[in-house]
GROMACS .gro file of C-alpha atoms in nm:
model
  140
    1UNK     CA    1  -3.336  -1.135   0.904
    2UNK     CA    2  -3.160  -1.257   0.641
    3UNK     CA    3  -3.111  -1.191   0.229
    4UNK     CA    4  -3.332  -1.515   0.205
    5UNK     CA    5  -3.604  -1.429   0.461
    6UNK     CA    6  -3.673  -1.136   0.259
    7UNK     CA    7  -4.080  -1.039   0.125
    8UNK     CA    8  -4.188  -1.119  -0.228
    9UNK     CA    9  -4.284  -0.752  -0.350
   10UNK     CA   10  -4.548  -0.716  -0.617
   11UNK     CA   11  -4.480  -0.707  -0.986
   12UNK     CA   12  -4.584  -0.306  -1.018
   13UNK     CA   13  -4.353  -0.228  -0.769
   14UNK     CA   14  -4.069  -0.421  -0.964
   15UNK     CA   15  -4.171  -0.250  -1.277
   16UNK     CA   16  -4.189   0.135  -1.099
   17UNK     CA   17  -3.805   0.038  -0.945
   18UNK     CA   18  -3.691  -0.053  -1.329
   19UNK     CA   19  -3.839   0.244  -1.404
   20UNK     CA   20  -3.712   0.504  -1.156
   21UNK     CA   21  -3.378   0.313  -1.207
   22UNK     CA   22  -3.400   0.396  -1.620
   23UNK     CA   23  -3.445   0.737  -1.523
   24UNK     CA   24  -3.153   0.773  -1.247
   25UNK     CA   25  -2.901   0.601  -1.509
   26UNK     CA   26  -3.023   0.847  -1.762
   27UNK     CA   27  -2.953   1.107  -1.547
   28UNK     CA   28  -2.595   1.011  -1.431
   29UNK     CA   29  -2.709   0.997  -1.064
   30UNK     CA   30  -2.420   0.904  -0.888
   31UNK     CA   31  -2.352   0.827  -0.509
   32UNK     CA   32  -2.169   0.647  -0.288
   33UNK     CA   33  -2.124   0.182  -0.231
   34UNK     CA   34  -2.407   0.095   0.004
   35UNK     CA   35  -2.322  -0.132   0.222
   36UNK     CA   36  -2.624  -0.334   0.395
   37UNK     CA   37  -2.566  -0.571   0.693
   38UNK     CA   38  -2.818  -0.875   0.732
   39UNK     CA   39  -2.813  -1.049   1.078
   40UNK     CA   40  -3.009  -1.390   1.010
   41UNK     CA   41  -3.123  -1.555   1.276
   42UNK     CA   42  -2.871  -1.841   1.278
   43UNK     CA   43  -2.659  -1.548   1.440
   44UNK     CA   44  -2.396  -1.544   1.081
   45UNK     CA   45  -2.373  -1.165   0.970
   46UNK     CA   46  -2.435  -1.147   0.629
   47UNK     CA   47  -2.280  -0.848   0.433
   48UNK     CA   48  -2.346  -0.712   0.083
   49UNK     CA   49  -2.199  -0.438  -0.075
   50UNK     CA   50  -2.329  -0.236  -0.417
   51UNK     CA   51  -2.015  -0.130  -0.558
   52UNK     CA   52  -2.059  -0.100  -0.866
   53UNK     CA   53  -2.135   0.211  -1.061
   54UNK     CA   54  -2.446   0.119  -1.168
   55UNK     CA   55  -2.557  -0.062  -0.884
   56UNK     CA   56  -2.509   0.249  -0.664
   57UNK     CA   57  -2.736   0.429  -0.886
   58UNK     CA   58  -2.944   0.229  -0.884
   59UNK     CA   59  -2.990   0.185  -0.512
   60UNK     CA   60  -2.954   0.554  -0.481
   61UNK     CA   61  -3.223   0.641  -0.683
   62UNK     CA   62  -3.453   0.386  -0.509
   63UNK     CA   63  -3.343   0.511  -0.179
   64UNK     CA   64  -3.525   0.841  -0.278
   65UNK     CA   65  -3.881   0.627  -0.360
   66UNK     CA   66  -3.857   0.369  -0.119
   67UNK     CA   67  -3.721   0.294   0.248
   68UNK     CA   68  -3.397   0.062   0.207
   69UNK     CA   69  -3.399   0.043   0.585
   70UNK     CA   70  -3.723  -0.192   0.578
   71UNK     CA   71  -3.754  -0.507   0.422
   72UNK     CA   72  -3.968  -0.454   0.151
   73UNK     CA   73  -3.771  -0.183   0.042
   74UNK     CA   74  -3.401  -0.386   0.048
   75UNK     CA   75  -3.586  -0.661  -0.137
   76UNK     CA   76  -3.746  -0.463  -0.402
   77UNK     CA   77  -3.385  -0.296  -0.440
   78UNK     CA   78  -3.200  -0.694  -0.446
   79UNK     CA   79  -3.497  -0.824  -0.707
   80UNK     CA   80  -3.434  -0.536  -0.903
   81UNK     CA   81  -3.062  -0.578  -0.911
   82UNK     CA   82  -3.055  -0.956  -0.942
   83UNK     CA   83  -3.332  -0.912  -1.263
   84UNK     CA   84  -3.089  -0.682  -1.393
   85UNK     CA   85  -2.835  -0.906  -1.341
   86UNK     CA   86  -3.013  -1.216  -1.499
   87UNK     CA   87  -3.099  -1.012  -1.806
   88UNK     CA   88  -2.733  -0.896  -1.866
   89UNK     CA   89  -2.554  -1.269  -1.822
   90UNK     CA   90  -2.832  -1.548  -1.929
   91UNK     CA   91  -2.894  -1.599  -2.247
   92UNK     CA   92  -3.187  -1.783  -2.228
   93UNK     CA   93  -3.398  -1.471  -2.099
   94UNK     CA   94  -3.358  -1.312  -2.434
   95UNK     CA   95  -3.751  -1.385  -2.514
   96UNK     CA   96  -3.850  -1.301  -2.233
   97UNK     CA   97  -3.747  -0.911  -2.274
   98UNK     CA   98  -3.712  -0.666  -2.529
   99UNK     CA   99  -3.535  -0.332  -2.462
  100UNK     CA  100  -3.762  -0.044  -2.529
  101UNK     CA  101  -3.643   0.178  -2.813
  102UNK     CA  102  -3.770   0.538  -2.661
  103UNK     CA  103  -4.044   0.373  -2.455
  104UNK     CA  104  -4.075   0.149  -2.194
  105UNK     CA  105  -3.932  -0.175  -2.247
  106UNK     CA  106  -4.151  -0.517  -2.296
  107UNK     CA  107  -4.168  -0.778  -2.002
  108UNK     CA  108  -4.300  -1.107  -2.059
  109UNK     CA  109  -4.526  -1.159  -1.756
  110UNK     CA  110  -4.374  -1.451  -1.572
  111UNK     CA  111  -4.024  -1.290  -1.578
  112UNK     CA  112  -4.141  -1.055  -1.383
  113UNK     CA  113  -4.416  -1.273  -1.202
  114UNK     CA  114  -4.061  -1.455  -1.129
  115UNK     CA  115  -3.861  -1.157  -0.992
  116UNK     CA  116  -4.155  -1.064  -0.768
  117UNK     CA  117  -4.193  -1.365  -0.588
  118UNK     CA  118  -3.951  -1.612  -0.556
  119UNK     CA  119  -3.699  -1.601  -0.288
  120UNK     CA  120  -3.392  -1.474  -0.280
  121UNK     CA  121  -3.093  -1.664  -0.143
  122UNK     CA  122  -2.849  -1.619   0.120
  123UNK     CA  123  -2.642  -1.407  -0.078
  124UNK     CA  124  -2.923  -1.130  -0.173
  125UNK     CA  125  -2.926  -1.271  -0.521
  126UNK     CA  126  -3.145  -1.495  -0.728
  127UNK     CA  127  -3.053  -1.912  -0.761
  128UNK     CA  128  -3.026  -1.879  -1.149
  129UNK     CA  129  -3.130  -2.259  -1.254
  130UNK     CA  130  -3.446  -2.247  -1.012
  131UNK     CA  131  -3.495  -1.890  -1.158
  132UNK     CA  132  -3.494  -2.053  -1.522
  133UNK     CA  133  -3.752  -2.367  -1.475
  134UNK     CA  134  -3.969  -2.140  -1.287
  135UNK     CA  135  -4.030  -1.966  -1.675
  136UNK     CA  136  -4.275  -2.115  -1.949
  137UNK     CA  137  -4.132  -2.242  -2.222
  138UNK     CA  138  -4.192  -2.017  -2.504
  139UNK     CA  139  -4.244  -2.105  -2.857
  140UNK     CA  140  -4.024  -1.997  -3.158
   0.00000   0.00000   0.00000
């Protein structure tokens, strides 16, 4: 199975991975890169490796709530990480989330409705532009 043959998750358990991913940076939780191997079934290996800082605690922490061996749990953990990643970079999802100041932060529905569902690509991440006009447009 490959990055791209990966489940759509539901949108609670998107928002419980942000969440237990808040708390882990909070708390520092550090570990080491995770390194997953995908073997599609065109027979091309497919490796991805969480480097990062953050990304490892991220993973980490969602390695304590849910499986990372399964495929539910490795594409909660790549949604996750490629939301993240979307938020950081594009500029255009600035309406569509607001930071929480000492609470949870806001998600506009179809962001997340987005993250859940649509499929991932090869790579384990998210095709940005088909991302994009899968949003409403909002409104000033």
């Amino acid at each position: 199975m490959g990055p791209d043959e990966l489940p759509p998750v539901t949108v609670r358990a998107l928002t419980e991975a942000w969440d237990t991913a808040t708390r882990a940076g909070h708390a520092g939780l550090a570990g080491p890169p995770l390194g997953v191997r995908f073997q599609p079934a065109d027979g091309d290996q497919i490796h991805v490796l969480l480097a990062d800082p953050d990304l490892r605690c991220w993973s980490r922490a969602l390695a304590r709530e849910v499986r990372l061996d399964t495929p539910r749990g490795m594409s909660l953990c790549l949604r996750l990480i490629g939301l993240i990643g979307l938020l950081a970079e594009e500029a255009r999802l600035a309406d569509f989330f607001r930071p929480g100041r000492g609470g949870a932060p806001w998600f506009h529905p179809a962001l997340l409705q987005s993250a859940a569902r649509l499929p991932l690509g090869r790579d384990g991440g998210f095709d940005r532009e088909r991302f994009l006009a899968s949003l409403p447009p909002l409104s000033g």
